[in-house]
Coordinates of C-alpha atoms and ligand atoms in Angstrom, one line a residue:
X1 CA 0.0 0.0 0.0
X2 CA 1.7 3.4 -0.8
X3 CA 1.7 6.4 1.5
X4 CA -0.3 9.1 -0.1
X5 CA -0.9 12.4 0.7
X6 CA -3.3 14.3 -1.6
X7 CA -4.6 17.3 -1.7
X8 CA -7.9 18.1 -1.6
X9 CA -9.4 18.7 -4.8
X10 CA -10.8 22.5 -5.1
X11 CA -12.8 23.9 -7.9
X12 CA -15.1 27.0 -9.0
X13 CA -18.9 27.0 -9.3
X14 CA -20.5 28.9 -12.8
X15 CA -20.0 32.0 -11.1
X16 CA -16.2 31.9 -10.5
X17 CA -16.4 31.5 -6.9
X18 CA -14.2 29.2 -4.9
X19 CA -15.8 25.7 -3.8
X20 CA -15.0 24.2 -0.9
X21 CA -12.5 21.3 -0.3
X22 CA -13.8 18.2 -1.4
X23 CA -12.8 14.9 0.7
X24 CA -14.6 11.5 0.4
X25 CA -15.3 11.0 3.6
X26 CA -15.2 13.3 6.6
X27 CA -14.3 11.3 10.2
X28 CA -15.6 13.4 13.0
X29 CA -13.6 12.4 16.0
X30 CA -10.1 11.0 16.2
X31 CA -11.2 8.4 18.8
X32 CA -10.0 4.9 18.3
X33 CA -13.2 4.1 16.4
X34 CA -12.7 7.2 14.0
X35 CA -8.8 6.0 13.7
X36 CA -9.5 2.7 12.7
X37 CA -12.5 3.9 10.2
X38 CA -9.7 6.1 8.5
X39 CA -7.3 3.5 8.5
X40 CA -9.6 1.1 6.9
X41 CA -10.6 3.6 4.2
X42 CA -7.4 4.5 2.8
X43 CA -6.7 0.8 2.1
X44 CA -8.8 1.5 -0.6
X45 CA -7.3 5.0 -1.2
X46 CA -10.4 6.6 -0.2
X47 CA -9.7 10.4 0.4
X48 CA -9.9 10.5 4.3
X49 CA -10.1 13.9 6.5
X50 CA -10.4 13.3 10.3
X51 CA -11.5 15.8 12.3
X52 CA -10.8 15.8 16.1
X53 CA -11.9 18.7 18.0
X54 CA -9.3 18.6 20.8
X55 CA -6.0 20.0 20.3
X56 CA -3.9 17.6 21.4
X57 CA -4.5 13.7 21.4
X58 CA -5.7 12.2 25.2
X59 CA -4.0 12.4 27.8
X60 CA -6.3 10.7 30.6
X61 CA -4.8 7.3 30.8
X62 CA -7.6 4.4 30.9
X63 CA -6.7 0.6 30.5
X64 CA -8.3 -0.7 28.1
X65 CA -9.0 -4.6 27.2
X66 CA -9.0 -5.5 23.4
X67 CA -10.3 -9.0 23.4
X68 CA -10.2 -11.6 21.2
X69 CA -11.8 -9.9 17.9
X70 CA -10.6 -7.0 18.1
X71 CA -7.3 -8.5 18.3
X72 CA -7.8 -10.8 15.5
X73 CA -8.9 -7.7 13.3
X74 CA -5.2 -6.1 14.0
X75 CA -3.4 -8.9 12.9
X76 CA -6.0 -9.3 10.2
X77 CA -4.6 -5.9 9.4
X78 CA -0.9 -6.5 10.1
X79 CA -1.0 -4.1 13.4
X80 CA -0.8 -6.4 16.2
X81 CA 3.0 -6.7 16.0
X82 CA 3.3 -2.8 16.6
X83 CA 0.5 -3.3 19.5
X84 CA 1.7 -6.0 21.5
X85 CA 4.9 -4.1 22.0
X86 CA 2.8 -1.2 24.6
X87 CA 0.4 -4.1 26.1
X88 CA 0.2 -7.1 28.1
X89 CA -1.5 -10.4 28.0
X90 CA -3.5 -11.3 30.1
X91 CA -6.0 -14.8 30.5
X92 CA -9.1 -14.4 28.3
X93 CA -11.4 -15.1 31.3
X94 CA -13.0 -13.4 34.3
X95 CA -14.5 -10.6 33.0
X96 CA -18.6 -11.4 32.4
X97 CA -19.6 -8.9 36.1
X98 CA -16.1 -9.8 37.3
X99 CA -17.2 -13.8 38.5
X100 CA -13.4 -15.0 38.6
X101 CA -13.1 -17.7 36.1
X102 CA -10.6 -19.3 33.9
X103 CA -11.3 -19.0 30.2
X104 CA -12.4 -22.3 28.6
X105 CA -10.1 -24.9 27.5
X106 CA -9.8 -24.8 23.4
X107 CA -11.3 -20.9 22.8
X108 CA -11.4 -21.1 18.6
X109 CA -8.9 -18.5 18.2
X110 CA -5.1 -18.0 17.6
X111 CA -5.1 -15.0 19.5
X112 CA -7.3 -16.5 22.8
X113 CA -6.3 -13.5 25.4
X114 CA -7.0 -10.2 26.5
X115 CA -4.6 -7.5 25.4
X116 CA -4.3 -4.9 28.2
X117 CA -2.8 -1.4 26.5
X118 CA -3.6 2.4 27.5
X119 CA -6.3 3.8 25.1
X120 CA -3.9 7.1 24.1
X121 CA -1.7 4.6 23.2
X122 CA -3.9 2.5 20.9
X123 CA -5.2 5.4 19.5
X124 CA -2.1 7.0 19.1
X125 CA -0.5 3.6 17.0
X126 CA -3.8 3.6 15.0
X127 CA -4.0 7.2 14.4
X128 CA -0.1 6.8 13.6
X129 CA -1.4 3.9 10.9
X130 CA -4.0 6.1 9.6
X131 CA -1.4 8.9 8.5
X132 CA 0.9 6.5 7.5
X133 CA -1.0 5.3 4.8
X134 CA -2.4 8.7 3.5
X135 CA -5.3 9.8 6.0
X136 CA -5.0 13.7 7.0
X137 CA -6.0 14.5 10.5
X138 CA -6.6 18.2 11.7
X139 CA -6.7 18.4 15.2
X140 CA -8.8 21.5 17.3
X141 CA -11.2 21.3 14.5
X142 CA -14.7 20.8 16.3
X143 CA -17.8 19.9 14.0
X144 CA -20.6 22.1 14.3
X145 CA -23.0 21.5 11.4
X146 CA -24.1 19.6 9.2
X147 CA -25.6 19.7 5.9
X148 CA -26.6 17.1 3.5
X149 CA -27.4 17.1 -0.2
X150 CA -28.0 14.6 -3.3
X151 CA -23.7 15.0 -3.7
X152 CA -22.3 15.1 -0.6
X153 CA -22.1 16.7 3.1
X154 CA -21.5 20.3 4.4
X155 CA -19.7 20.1 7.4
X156 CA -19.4 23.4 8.9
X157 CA -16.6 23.8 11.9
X158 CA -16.5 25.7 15.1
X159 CA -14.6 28.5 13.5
X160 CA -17.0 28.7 10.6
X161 CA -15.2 26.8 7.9
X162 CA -17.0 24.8 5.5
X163 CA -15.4 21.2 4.4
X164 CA -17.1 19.4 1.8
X165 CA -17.0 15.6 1.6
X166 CA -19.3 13.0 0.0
X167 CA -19.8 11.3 3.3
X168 CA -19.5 11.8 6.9
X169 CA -18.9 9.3 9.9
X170 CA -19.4 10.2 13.0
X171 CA -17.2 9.0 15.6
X172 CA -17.2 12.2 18.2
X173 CA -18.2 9.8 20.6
X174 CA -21.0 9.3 23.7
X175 CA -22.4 12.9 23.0
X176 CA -21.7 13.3 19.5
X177 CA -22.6 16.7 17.6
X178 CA -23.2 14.2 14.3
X179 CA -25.9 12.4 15.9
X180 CA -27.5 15.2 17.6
X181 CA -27.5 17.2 14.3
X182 CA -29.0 14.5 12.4
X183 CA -31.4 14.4 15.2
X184 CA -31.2 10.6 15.5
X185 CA -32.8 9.3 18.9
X186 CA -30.9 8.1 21.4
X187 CA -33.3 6.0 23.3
X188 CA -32.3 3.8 27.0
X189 CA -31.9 4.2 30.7
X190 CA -30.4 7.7 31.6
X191 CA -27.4 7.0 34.0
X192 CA -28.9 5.9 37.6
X193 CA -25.3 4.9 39.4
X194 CA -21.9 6.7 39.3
X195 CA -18.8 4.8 39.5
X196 CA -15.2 5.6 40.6
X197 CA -12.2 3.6 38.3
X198 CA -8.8 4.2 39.0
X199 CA -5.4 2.3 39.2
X200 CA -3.1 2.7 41.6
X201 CA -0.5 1.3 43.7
X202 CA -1.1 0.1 47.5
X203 CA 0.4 -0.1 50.8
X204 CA -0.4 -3.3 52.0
X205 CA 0.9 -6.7 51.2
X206 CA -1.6 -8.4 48.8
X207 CA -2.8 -11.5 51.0
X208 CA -4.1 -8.8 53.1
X209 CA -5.7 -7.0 50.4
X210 CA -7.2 -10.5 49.1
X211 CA -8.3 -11.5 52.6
X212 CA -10.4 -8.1 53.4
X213 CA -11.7 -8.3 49.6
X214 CA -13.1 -11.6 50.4
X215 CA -15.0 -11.1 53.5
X216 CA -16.4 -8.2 52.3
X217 CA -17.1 -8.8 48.7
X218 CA -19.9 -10.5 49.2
X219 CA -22.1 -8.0 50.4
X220 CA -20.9 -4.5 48.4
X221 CA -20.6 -6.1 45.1
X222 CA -20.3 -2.4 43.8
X223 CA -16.7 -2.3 44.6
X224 CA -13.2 -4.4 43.8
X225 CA -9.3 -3.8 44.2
X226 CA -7.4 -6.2 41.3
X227 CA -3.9 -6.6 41.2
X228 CA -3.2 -5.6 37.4
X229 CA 0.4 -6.1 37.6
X230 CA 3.8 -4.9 37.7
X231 CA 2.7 -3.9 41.8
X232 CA -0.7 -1.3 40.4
X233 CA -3.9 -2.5 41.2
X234 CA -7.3 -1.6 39.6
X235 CA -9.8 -0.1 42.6
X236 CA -13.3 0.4 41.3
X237 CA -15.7 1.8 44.3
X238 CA -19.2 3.3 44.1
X239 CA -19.4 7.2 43.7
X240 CA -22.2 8.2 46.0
X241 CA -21.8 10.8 48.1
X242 CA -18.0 11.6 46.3
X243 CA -17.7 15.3 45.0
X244 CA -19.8 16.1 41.7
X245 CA -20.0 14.8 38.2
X246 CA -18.1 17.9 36.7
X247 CA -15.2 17.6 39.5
X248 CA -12.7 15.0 38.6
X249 CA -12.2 12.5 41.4
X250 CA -9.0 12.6 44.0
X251 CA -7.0 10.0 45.2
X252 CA -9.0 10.9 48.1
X253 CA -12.2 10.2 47.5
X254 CA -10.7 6.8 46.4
X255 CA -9.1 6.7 50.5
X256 CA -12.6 7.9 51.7
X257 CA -14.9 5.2 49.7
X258 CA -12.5 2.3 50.7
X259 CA -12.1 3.1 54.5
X260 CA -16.2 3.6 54.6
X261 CA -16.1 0.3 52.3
X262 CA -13.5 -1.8 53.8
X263 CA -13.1 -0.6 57.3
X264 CA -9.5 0.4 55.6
X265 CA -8.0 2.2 52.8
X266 CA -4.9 -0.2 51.7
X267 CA -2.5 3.2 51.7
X268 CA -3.3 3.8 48.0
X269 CA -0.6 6.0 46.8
X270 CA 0.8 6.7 43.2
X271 CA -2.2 6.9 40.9
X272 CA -1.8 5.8 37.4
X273 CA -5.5 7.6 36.6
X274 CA -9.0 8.2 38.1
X275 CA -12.0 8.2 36.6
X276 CA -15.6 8.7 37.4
X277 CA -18.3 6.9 35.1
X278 CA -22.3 6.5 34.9
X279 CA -24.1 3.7 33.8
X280 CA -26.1 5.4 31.1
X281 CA -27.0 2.6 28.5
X282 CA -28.3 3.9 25.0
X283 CA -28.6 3.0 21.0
X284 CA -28.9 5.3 18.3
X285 CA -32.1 4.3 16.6
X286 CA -30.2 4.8 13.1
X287 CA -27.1 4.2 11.7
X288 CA -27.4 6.1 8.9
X289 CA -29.3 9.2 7.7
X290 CA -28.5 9.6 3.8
X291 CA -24.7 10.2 3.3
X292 CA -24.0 10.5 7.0
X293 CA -23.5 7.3 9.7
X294 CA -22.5 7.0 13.1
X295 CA -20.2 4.7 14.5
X296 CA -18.5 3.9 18.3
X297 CA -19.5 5.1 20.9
X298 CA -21.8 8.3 18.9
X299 CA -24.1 4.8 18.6
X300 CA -24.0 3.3 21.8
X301 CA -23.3 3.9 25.1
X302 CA -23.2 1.8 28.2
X303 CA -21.1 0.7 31.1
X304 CA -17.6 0.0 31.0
X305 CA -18.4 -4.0 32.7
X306 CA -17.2 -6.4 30.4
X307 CA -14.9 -3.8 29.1
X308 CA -16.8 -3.5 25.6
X309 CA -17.3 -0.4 23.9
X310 CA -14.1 0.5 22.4
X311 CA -13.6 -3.3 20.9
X312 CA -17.3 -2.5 19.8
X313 CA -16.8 0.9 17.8
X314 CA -13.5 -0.9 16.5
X315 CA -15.7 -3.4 15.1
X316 CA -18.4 -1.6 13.8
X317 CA -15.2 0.7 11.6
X318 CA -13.9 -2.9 10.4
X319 CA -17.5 -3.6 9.2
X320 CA -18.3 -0.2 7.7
X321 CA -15.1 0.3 6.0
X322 CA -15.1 -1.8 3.5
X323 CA -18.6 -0.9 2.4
X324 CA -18.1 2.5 2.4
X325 CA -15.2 2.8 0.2
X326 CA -16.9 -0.4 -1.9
X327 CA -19.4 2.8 -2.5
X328 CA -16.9 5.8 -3.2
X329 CA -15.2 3.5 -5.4
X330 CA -18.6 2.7 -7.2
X331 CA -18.5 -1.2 -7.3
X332 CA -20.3 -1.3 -4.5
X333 CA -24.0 -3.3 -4.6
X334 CA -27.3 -1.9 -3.6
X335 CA -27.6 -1.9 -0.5
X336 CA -24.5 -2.9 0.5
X337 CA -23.9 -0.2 2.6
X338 CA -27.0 -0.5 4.1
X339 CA -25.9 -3.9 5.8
X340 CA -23.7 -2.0 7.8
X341 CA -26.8 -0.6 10.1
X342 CA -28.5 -4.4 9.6
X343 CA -25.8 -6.3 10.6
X344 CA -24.1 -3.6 13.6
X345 CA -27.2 -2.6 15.0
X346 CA -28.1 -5.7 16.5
X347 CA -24.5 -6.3 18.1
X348 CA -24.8 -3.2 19.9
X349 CA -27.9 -4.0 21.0
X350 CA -26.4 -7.7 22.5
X351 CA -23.9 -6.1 24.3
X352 CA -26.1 -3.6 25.9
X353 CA -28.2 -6.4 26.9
X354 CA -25.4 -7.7 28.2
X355 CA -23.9 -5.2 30.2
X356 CA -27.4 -4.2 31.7
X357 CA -27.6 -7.7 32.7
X358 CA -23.8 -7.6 34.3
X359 CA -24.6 -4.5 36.3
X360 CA -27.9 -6.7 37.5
X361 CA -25.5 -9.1 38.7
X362 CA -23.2 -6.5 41.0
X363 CA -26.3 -5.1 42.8
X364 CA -26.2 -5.1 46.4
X365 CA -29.9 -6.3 46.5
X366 CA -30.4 -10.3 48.0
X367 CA -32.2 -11.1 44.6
X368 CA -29.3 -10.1 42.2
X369 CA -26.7 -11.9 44.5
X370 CA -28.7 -14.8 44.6
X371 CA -28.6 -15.2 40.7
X372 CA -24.7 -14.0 41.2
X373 CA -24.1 -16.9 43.6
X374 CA -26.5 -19.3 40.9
X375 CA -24.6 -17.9 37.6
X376 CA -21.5 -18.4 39.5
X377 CA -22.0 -22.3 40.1
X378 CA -23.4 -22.3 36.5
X379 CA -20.1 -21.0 35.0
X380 CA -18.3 -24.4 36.3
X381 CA -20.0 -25.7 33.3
X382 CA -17.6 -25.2 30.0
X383 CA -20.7 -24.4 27.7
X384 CA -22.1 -21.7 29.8
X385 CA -18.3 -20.4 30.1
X386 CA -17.8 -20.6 26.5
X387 CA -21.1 -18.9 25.7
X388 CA -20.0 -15.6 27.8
X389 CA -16.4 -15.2 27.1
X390 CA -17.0 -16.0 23.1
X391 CA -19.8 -13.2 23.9
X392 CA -18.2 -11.0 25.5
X393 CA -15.0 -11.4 22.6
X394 CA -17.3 -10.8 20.1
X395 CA -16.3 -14.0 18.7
X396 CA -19.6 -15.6 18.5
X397 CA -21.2 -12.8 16.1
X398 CA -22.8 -14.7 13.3
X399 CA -23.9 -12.0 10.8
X400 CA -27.3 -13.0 8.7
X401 CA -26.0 -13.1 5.0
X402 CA -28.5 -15.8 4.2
X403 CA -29.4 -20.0 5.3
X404 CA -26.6 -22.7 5.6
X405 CA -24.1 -24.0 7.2
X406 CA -23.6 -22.7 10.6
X407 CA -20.0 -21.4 9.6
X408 CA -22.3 -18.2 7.1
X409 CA -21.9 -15.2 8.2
X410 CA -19.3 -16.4 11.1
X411 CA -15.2 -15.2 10.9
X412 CA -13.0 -17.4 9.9
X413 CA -10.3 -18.0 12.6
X414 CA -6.9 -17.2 11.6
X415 CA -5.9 -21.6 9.8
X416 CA -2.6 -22.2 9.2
X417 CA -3.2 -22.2 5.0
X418 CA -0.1 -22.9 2.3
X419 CA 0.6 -19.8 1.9
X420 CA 1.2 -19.2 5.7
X421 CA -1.5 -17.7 8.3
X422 CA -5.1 -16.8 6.5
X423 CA -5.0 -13.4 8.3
X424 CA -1.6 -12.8 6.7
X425 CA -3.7 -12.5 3.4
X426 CA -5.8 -10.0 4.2
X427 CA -3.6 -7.3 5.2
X428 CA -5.0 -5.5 1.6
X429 CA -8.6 -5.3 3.1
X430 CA -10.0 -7.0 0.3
X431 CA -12.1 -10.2 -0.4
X432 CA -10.3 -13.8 -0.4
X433 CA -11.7 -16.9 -2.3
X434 CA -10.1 -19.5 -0.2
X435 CA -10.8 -22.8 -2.6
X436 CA -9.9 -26.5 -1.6
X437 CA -11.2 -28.0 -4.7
X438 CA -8.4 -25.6 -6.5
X439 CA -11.2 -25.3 -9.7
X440 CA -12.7 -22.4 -8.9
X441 CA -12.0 -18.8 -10.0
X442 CA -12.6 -15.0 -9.0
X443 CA -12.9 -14.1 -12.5
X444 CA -14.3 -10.6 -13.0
X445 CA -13.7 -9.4 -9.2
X446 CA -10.2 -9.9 -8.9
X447 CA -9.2 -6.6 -8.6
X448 CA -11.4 -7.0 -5.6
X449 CA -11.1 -10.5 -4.5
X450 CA -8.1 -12.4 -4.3
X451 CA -7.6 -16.0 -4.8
X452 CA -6.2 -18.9 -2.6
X453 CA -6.3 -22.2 -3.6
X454 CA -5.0 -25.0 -1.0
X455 CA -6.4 -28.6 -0.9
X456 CA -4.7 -28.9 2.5
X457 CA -6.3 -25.8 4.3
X458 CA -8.6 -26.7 7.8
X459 CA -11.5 -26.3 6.9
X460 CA -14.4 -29.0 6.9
X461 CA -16.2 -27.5 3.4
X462 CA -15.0 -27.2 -0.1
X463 CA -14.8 -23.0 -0.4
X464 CA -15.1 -20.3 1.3
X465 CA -15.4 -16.3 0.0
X466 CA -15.0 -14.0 2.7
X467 CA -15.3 -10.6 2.8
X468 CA -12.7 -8.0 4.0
X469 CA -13.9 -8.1 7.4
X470 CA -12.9 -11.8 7.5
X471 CA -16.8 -12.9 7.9
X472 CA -17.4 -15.8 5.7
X473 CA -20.3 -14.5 2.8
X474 CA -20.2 -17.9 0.6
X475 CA -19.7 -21.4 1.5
X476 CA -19.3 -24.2 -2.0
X477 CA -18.3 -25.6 -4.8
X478 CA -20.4 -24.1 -7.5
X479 CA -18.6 -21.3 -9.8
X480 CA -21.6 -20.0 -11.2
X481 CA -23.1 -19.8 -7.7
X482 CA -19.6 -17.9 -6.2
X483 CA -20.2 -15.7 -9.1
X484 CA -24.0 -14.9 -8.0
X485 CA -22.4 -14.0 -4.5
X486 CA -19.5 -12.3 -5.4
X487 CA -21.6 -10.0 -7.1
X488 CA -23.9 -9.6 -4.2
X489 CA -20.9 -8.7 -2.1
X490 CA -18.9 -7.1 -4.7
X491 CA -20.7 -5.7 -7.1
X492 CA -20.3 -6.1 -11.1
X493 CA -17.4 -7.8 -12.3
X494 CA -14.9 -5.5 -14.5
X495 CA -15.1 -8.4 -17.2
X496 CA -17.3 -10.9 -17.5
X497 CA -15.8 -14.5 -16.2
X498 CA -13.8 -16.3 -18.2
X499 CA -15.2 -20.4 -18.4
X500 CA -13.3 -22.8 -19.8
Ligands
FAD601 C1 -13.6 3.9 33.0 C2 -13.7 3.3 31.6 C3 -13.1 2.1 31.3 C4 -13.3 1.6 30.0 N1 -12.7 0.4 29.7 C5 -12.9 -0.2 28.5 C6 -12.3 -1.5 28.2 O1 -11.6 -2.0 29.0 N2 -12.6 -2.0 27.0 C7 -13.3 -1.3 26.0 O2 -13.5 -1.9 24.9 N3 -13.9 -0.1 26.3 C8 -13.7 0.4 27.5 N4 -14.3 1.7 27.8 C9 -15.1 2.3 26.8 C10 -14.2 3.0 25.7 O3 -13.3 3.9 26.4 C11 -15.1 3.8 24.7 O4 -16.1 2.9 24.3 C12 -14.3 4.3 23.5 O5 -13.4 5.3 23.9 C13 -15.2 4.7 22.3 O6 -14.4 5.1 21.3 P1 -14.9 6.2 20.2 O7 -13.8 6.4 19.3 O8 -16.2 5.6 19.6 O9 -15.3 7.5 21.0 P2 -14.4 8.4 21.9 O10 -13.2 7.6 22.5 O11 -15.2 9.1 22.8 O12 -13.7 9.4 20.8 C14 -14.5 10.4 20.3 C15 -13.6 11.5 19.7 O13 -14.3 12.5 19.1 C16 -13.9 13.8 19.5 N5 -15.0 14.7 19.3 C17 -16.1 14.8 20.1 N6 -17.0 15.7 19.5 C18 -16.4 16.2 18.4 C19 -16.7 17.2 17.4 N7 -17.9 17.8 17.5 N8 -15.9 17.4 16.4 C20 -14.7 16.7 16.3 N9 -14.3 15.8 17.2 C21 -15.1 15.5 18.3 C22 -13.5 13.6 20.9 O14 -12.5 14.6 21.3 C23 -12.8 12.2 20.9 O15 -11.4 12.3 20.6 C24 -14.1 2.2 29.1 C25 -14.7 3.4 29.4 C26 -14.6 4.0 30.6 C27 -15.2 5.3 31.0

């Protein structure tokens, strides 16, 4: 992939007057889910401009978790090398409303852990990959408005500068400007309980720690301390009665909540960050208004259990990329685009269901802690294990591209395949015919598609066609029924197939 940088195009109107910049797409919000959207774009030398209102990038450290897909999606994209040098493995287990448990034996996935890393520092190394590979980013540029028409998108800035672009994704996050201005709903449960998160280094020696935790625990489910290596632990207490929303929490307020909590306050010292968080849970009732979509968290909000939403707005740019540049390149299908909104929507609206249920399950109340102390027991079974982690991974989405095999619709895991690793091959973001029977062809679409033939690969079917995101859109043996779905997921081919 070269790095490009272009230049915007610019042009005059009848009247010899100066039009505005033109850009393909417009990314509000340099967030990771806005980085990863540009990223994905200019694979297919789509003309990216990301516009991120604050001047300089993030400096409030949080610890994020990728998990298993999201990790898969980096390597997919040659990345994870670069991001496994700032984070740290961790077991893939333990994190479904914090019930200790080891992750299953035999998770279906090369990459089966959880890859702690600071968010600035994700975002930073996909922003990095973004500009790399062409993307411009202008930084202290806020979006203020928004305008649509039958050929593109006005998007007006804080300072009164117009940009024009032929779509626009918003990725400005939880309260996003886009989504307001399109006047999309936001409909859910308005944040009812406040929540302190920091990490932070302790006092005490840790059987201590673990001993108090223990008795305790049971009753105030609300609260943890969790050694997160390298001596910091992770303290998570309730924020009632602690300052006010706009004040940013204090080491103190940590002290305070834990001596009322714990009888003691562990001598927390050193804090790596604190935050303060509500448990506001809502989904944007539309993806996509015309030529402007929403993506991350400007779609969905809700608590941080389970550790979710930024592996969620990764994968909803993974998802969306493709499609969108499939329509500025103008191969793209009816429709097409529209699957992005079909197939997202729903995930978001699983993991909010999931999270709501997780905060259910740390409630104080007898009731909840009864189905704690139940769901607990129930874990010991591998299947109900498996079910949540590959939930809570995201490695059970099964997208609905049509009936058969159960394997439609799923990812493909990264199989050892001739050629090396299968996510090697899709570093390009484009489609891969991966063919056993080594008689099929990609014809017409293979300035789209590319072509993989390997009688040895694991796999128990005869083909598979999967699309850029690495979610399996075809599964058989039939050319002229490949070609029926290539062009449902690629459009027209350039010539028509050659047969023998
Ligand atoms: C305490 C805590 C812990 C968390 N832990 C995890 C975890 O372990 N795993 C996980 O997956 N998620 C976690 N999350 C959630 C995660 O941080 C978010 O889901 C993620 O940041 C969403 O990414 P985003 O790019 O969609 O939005 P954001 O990160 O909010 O980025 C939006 C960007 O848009 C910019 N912006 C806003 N308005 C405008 C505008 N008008 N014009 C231009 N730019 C604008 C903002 O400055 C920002 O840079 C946690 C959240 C919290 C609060």
């Amino acid at each position: 992939m070269p790095s490009l940088q272009f230049t915007a195009e610019s042009s005059s109107n009848d009247m010899g007057e100066r039009a505005p910049l033109i850009f393909d797409v417009i990314i509000a919000g340099c967030g990771p889910t806005g980085a990863m959207l540009a990223a994905e774009l200019r694979l297919h030398e789509v003309r990216v401009l990301v516009l991120e209102k604050e001047t300089e990038p993030a400096s409030f450290v949080r610890i994020v978790g990728l998990h298993i897909r999201s990790i898969e999606l980096m390597e997919m994209r040659g990345l994870l090398g670069r991001i496994l040098e700032h984070g740290r493995r961790r077991p893939a287990g333990g994190f479904f409303a914090a019930i200790a448990t080891l992750p299953p034996e035999g998770l279906d996935s090369a990459h089966a852990y959880l890859l702690g890393i600071p968010q600035p520092v994700l975002v930073h190394l996909l922003e990095q990959r973004a500009i790399e590979i062409g993307a411009q980013v202008r930084r202290g540029c806020a979006v203020t408005g928004v305008e649509q028409d039958d050929d593109g998108v006005t998007v007006e800035l804080a300072d009164g500068e117009q940009l024009r672009s032929r779509y626009l994704v918003g990725c400005d996050g939880g309260r996003s400007t886009v989504r307001k201005l399109l006047g999309v709903g936001f409909p859910g449960e308005p944040s009812r309980t406040e929540t302190l998160m920091g990490e932070m280094e302790v006092g005490v020696p840790h059987e201590e720690i673990a001993a108090t935790v223990a008795g305790i625990g049971e009753t105030t489910r609300r609260w943890w301390l969790r050694p997160f290596g390298a001596g910091v632990y992770q303290v998570v207490v309730p924020a009632a009665g602690v300052s006010d929303r706009a004040t940013p929490p204090t080491l103190e307020d940590f002290r305070q909540q834990l001596r009322t909590l714990a009888g003691t306050d562990f001598e927390v010292h050193s804090p790596r960050w604190l935050s303060r968080f509500g448990d506001a849970t809502r989904l944007a009732e539309r993806y996509r208004v015309g030529r402007v979509l929403l993506a991350g968290d400007a779609a969905h909000i809700h608590p941080p259990i389970g550790g979710q939403g930024l592996n969620l707005g990764v994968q909803d740019a993974f998802n969306l990329g493709w499609k969108l540049a499939a329509q500025i390149r103008g191969w793209a299908p009816e429709a097409l685009l529209d699957t992005y909104q079909a197939e997202r929507h729903p995930v978001a609206e699983d993991v909010l269901d999931n999270t709501r249920a997780q905060m259910e399950l740390l409630s104080t109340e007898p009731g909840p802690q009864a189905v704690r102390r139940l769901l607990t027991e129930l874990m010991d079974f591998d299947e109900v294990n498996r079910l949540l982690i590959e939930k809570i991974t995201a490695i059970d989405i099964r997208y609905d591209v049509g009936e058969g095999p159960d394997l439609l619709g799923r990812r493909l895991p990264d199989i050892v395949v001739r050629q090396g690793h299968l996510y090697g091959l899709l570093h390009r973001g484009r489609g891969l015919l991966l063919d056993r029977t080594e008689r099929l062809t990609v014809g017409g679409w293979s300035d789209r598609v590319d072509y993989v033939a390997d009688p040895t690969a694991a796999l128990d079917v005869p083909c598979v066609l999967l699309r850029p995101d690495g979610h399996v859109a075809w599964i058989g043996d039939d050319q002229q029924d490949l070609d029926d779905h290539l062009s449902r997921w690629f459009g027209r081919p350039t010539e028509l197939p050659q047969r023998d």
